[in-house]
Short mmCIF file of C-alpha atoms and ligand atoms in Angstrom, two decimals:
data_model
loop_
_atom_site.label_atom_id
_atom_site.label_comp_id
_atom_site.label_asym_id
_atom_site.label_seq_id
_atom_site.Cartn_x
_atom_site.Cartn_y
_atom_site.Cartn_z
CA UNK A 1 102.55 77.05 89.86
CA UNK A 2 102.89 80.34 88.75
CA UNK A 3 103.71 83.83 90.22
CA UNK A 4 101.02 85.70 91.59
CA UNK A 5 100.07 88.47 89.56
CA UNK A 6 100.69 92.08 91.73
CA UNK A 7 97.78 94.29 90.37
CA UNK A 8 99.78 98.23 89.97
CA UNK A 9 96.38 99.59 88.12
CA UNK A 10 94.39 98.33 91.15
CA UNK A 11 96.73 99.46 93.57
CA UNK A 12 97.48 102.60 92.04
CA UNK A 13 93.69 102.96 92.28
CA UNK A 14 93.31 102.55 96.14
CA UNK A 15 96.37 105.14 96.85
CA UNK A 16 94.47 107.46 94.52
CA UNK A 17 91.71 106.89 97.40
CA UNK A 18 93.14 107.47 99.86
CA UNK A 19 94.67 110.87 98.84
CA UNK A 20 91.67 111.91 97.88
CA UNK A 21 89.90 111.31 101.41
CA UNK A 22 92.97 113.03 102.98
CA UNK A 23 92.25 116.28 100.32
CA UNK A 24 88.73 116.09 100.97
CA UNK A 25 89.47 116.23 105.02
CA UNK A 26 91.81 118.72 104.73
CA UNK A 27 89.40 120.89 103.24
CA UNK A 28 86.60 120.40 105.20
CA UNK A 29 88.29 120.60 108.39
CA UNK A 30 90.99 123.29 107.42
CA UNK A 31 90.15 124.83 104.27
CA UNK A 32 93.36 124.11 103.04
CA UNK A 33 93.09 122.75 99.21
CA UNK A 34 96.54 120.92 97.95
CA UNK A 35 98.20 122.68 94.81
CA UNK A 36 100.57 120.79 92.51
CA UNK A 37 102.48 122.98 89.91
CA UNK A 38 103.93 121.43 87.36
CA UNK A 39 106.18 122.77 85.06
CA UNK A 40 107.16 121.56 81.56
CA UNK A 41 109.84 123.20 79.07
CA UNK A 42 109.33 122.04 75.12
CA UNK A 43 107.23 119.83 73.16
CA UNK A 44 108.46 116.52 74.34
CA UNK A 45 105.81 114.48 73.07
CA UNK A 46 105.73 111.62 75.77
CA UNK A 47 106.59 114.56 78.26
CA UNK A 48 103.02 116.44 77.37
CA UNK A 49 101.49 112.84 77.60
CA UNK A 50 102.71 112.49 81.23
CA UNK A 51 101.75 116.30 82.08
CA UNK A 52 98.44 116.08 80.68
CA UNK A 53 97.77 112.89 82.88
CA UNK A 54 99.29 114.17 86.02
CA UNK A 55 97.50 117.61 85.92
CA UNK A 56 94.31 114.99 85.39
CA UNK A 57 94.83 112.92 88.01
CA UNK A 58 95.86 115.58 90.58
CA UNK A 59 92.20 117.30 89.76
CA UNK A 60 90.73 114.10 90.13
CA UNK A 61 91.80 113.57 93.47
CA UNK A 62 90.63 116.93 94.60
CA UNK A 63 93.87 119.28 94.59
CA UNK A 64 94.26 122.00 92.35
CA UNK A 65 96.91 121.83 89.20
CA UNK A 66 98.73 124.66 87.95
CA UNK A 67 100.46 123.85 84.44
CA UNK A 68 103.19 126.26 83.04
CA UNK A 69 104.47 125.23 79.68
CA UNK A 70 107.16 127.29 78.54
CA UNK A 71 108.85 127.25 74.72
CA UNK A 72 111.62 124.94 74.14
CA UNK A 73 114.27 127.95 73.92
CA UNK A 74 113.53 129.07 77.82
CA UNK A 75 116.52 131.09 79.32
CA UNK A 76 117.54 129.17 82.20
CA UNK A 77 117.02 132.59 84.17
CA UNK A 78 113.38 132.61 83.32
CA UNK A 79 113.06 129.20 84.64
CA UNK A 80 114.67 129.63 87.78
CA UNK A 81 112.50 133.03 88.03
CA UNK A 82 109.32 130.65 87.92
CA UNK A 83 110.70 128.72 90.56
CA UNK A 84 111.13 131.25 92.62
CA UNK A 85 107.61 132.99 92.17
CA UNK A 86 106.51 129.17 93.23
CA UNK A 87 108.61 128.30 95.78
CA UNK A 88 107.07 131.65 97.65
CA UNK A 89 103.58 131.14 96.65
CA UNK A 90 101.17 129.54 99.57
CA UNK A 91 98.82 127.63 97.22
CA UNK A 92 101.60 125.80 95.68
CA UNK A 93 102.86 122.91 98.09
CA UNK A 94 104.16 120.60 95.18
CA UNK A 95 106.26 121.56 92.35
CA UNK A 96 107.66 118.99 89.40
CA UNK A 97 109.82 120.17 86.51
CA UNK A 98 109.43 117.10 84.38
CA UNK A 99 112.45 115.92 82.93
CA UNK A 100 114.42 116.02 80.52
CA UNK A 101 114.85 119.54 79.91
CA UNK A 102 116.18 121.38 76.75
CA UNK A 103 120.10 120.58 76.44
CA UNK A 104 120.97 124.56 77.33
CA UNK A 105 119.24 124.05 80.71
CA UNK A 106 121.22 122.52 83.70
CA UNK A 107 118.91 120.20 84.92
CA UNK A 108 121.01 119.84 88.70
CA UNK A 109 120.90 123.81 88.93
CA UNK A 110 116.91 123.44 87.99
CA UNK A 111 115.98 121.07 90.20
CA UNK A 112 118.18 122.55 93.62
CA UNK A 113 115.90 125.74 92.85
CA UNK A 114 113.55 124.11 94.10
CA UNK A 115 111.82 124.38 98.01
CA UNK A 116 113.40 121.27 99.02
CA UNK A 117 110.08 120.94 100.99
CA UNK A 118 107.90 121.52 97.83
CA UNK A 119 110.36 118.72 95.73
CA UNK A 120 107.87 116.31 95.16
CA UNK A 121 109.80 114.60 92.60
CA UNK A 122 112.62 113.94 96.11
CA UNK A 123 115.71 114.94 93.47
CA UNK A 124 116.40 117.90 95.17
CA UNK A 125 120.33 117.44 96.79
CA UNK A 126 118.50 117.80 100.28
CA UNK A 127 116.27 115.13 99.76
CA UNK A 128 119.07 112.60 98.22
CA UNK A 129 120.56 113.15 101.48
CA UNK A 130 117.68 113.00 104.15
CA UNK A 131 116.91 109.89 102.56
CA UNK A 132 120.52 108.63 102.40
CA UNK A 133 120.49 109.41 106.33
CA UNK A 134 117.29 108.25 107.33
CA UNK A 135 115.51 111.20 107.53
CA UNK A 136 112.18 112.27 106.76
CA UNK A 137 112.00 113.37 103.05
CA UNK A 138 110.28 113.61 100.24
CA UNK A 139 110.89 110.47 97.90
CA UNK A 140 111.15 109.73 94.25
CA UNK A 141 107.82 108.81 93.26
CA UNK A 142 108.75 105.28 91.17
CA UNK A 143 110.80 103.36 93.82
CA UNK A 144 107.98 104.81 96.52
CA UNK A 145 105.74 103.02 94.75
CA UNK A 146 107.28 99.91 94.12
CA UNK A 147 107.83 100.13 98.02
CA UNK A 148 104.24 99.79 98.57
CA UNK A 149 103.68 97.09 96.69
CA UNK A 150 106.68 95.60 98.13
CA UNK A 151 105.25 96.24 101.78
CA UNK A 152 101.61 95.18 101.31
CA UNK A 153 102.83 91.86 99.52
CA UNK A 154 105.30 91.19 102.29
CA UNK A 155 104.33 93.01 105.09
CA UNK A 156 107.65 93.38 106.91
CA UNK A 157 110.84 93.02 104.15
CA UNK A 158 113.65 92.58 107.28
CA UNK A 159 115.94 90.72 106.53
CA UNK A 160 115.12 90.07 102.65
CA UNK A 161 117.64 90.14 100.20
CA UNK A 162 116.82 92.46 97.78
CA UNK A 163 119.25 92.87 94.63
CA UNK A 164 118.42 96.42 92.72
CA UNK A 165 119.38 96.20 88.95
CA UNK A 166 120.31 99.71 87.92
CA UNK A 167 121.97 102.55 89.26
CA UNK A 168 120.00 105.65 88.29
CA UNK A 169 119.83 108.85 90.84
CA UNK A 170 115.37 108.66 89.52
CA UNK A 171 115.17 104.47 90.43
CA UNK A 172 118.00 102.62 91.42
CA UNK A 173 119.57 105.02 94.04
CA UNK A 174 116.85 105.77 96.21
CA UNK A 175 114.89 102.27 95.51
CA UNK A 176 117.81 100.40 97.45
CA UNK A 177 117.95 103.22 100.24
CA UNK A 178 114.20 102.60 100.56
CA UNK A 179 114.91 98.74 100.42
CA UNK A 180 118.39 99.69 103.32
CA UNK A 181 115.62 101.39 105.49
CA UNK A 182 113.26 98.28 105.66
CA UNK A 183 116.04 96.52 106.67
CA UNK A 184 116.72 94.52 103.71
CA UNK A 185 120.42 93.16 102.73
CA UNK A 186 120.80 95.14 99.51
CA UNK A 187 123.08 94.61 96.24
CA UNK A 188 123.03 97.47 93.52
CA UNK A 189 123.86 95.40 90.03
CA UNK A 190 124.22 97.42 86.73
CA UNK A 191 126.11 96.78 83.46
CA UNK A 192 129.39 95.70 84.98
CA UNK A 193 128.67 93.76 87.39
CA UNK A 194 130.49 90.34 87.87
CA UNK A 195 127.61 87.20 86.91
CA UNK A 196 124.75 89.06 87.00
CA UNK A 197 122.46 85.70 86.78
CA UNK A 198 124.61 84.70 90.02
CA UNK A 199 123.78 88.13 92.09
CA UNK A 200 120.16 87.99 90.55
CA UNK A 201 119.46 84.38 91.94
CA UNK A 202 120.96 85.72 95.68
CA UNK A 203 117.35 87.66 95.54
CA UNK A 204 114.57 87.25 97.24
CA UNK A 205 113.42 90.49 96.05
CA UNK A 206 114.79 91.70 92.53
CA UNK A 207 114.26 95.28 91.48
CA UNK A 208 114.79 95.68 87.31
CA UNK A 209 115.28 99.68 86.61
CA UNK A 210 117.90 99.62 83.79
CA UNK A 211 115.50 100.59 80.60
CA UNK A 212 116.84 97.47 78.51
CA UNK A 213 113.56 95.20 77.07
CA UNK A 214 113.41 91.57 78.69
CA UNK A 215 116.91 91.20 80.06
CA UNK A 216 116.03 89.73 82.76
CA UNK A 217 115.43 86.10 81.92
CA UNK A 218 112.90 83.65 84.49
CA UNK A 219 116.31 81.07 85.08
CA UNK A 220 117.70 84.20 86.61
CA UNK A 221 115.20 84.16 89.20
CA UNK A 222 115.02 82.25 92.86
CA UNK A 223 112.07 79.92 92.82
CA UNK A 224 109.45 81.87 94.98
CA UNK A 225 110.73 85.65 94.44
CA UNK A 226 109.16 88.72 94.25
CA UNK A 227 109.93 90.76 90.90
CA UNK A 228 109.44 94.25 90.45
CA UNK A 229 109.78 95.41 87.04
CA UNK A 230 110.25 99.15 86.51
CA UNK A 231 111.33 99.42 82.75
CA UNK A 232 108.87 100.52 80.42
CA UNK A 233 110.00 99.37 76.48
CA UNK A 234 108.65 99.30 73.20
CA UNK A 235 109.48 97.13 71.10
CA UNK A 236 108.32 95.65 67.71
CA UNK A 237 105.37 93.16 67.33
CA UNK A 238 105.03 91.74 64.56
CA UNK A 239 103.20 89.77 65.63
CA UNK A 240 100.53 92.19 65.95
CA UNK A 241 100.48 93.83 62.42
CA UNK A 242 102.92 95.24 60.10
CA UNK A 243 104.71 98.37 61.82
CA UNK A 244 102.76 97.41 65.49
CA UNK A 245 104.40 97.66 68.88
CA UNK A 246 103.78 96.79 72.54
CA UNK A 247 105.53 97.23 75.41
CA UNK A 248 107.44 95.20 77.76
CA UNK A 249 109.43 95.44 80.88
CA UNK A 250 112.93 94.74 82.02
CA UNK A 251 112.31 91.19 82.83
CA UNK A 252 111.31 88.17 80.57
CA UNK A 253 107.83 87.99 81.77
CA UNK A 254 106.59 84.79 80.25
CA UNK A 255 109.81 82.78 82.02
CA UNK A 256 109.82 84.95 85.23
CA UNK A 257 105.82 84.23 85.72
CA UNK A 258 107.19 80.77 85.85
CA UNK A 259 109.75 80.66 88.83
CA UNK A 260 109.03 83.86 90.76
CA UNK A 261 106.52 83.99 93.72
CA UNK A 262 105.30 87.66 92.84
CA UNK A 263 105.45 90.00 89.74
CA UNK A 264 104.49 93.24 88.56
CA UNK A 265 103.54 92.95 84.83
CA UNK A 266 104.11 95.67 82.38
CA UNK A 267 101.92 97.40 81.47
CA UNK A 268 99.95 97.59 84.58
CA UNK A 269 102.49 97.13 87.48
CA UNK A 270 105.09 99.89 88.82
CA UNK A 271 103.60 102.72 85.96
CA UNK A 272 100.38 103.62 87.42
CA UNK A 273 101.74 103.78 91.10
CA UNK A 274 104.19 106.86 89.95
CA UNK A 275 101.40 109.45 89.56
CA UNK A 276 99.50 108.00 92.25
CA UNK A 277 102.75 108.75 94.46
CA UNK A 278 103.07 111.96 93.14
CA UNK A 279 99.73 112.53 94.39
CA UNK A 280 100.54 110.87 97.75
CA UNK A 281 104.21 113.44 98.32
CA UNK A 282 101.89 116.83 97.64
CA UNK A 283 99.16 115.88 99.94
CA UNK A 284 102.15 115.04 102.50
CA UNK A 285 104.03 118.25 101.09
CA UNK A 286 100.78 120.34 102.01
CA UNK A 287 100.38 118.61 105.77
CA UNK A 288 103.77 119.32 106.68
CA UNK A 289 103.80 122.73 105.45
CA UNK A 290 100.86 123.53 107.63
CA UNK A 291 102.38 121.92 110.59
CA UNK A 292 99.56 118.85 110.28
CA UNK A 293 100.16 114.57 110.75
CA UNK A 294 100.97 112.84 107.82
CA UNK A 295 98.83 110.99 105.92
CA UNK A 296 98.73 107.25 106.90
CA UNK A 297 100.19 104.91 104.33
CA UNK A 298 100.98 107.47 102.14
CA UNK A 299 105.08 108.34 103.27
CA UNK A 300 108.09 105.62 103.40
N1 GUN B 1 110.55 112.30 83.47
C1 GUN B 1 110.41 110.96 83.50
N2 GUN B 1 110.11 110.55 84.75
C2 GUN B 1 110.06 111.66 85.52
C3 GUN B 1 109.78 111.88 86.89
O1 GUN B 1 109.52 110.97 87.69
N3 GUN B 1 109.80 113.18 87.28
C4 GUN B 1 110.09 114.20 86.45
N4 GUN B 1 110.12 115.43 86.94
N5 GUN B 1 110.36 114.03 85.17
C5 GUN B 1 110.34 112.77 84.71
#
């Protein structure tokens, strides 16, 4: 038998949905239209690729995008000046400054600039900690989407052991405070961790967000669990041409298909449900700033 295959692309496609009902209620019954400003510094090339298809995807869905692109050489104090002049504008309830920025920039001093309640990315310092405590926040769009996959697969995840492999403040962090908060028994692993293979075969749910290609091998794995890969590689294929790539996740998908009970493939799994949660935190951004219910299904 092997692992069912969890569908991101399809998933991604209902949540997409479902924000765009809420955005077409919210204007029809309030005449309030969601705005999503997003805010990239340089030429980054696979940083314009992810702008261009967020500013899409938010028009798509119904809310309006505002794009500033600003020259690689940006003085920080022009930067936070934008900030500002969004943070106090009404139409903006979202606001993303993709990452990385330029080396001059501080990126922590960039990102606490920020409305904490217009952070859709969830880095801001107050958002870490509402999360860390329980609170309502707004949360990192990656591991909120691998926690709706997570949920609709399972339904309740109490009691699951979940082992998170990598210990970034974007993934790893708030992925295993999500995990903590539907009362799963979590273990963070990263690169010096004691037996790895050991900790990773505790699992019933395994978590791979360290950016290494195929570390995760399928006799790592607990007959029956559910894999969530979050890495994003490329790697050569020869296989495919002279000079040809493709790319992979964290785990060894061809073994892990194998043993586990559930598995996000890559491409296809955990990438498409990022946007889509982006989507999801400004349309929640936008109800809470005008003192409305959250949309269902949408929030942690
Ligand atoms: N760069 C890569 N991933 C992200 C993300 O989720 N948010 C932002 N702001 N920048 C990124």
């Amino acid at each position: 038998m092997t692992a069912q295959i969890i569908d991101g692309k399809a998933f991604a496609a209902t949540v997409r949905e479902k924000v765009a009902g809420h955005v077409a209620r919210l204007k029809a019954d309030h005449g309030i239209t969601p705005g999503l400003a997003v805010v990239l510094v340089g030429e980054d090339p696979a940083s314009q690729v992810y702008v261009r298809s967020k500013g899409k995807q938010t028009v798509e869905a119904g809310m309006n995008s505002y794009e500033h692109k600003l020259s690689a050489d940006t003085a920080e104090q022009d930067l936070l000046a934008l900030i500002q002049q969004l943070n106090a504008d009404p139409a903006v309830h979202g606001i993303l400054v993709q990452l990385p920025l330029p080396k001059h920039l501080n990126e922590d001093l960039v990102i606490n600039a920020i409305d904490p309640a217009k952070d859709v990315d969830g880095f801001h310092i107050s958002n870490v900690g509402l999360l860390g405590t329980g609170q309502k926040s707004m949360v990192p769009c990656t591991p909120l989407g691998c926690l709706m996959m997570l949920r609709d697969y399972h339904g309740s995840l109490s009691g699951m052991d979940a082992v998170v492999i990598g210990r970034s403040n974007i993934v790893g962090k708030p992925m295993a405070q999500l995990l903590l908060g539907d009362s799963c028994t979590v273990t963070i692993a990263h690169s010096r961790t004691k037996d790895l293979p050991e900790v990773v075969r505790r699992a019933d749910i395994v978590v791979a967000a360290v950016g290494r290609p195929q570390m995760v091998p399928g006799d790592w794995i607990k007959p029956g669990a559910t894999v969530i890969d979050v890495g994003i590689n490329r790697i050569d294929a020869p296989e495919k041409g002279e000079g040809k790539t493709r790319l992979v996740g964290d785990v060894d998908f061809d073994s892990a298909v194998q043993v586990a009970g559930a598995i996000t493939p890559v491409p296809g799994g955990v990438g498409p449900m990022t946007i889509a949660c982006l989507l999801a935190n400004t349309v929640t951004a936008c109800c809470r700033a005008n003192g409305l219910p959250e949309p269902e299904g949408l929030t942690a």
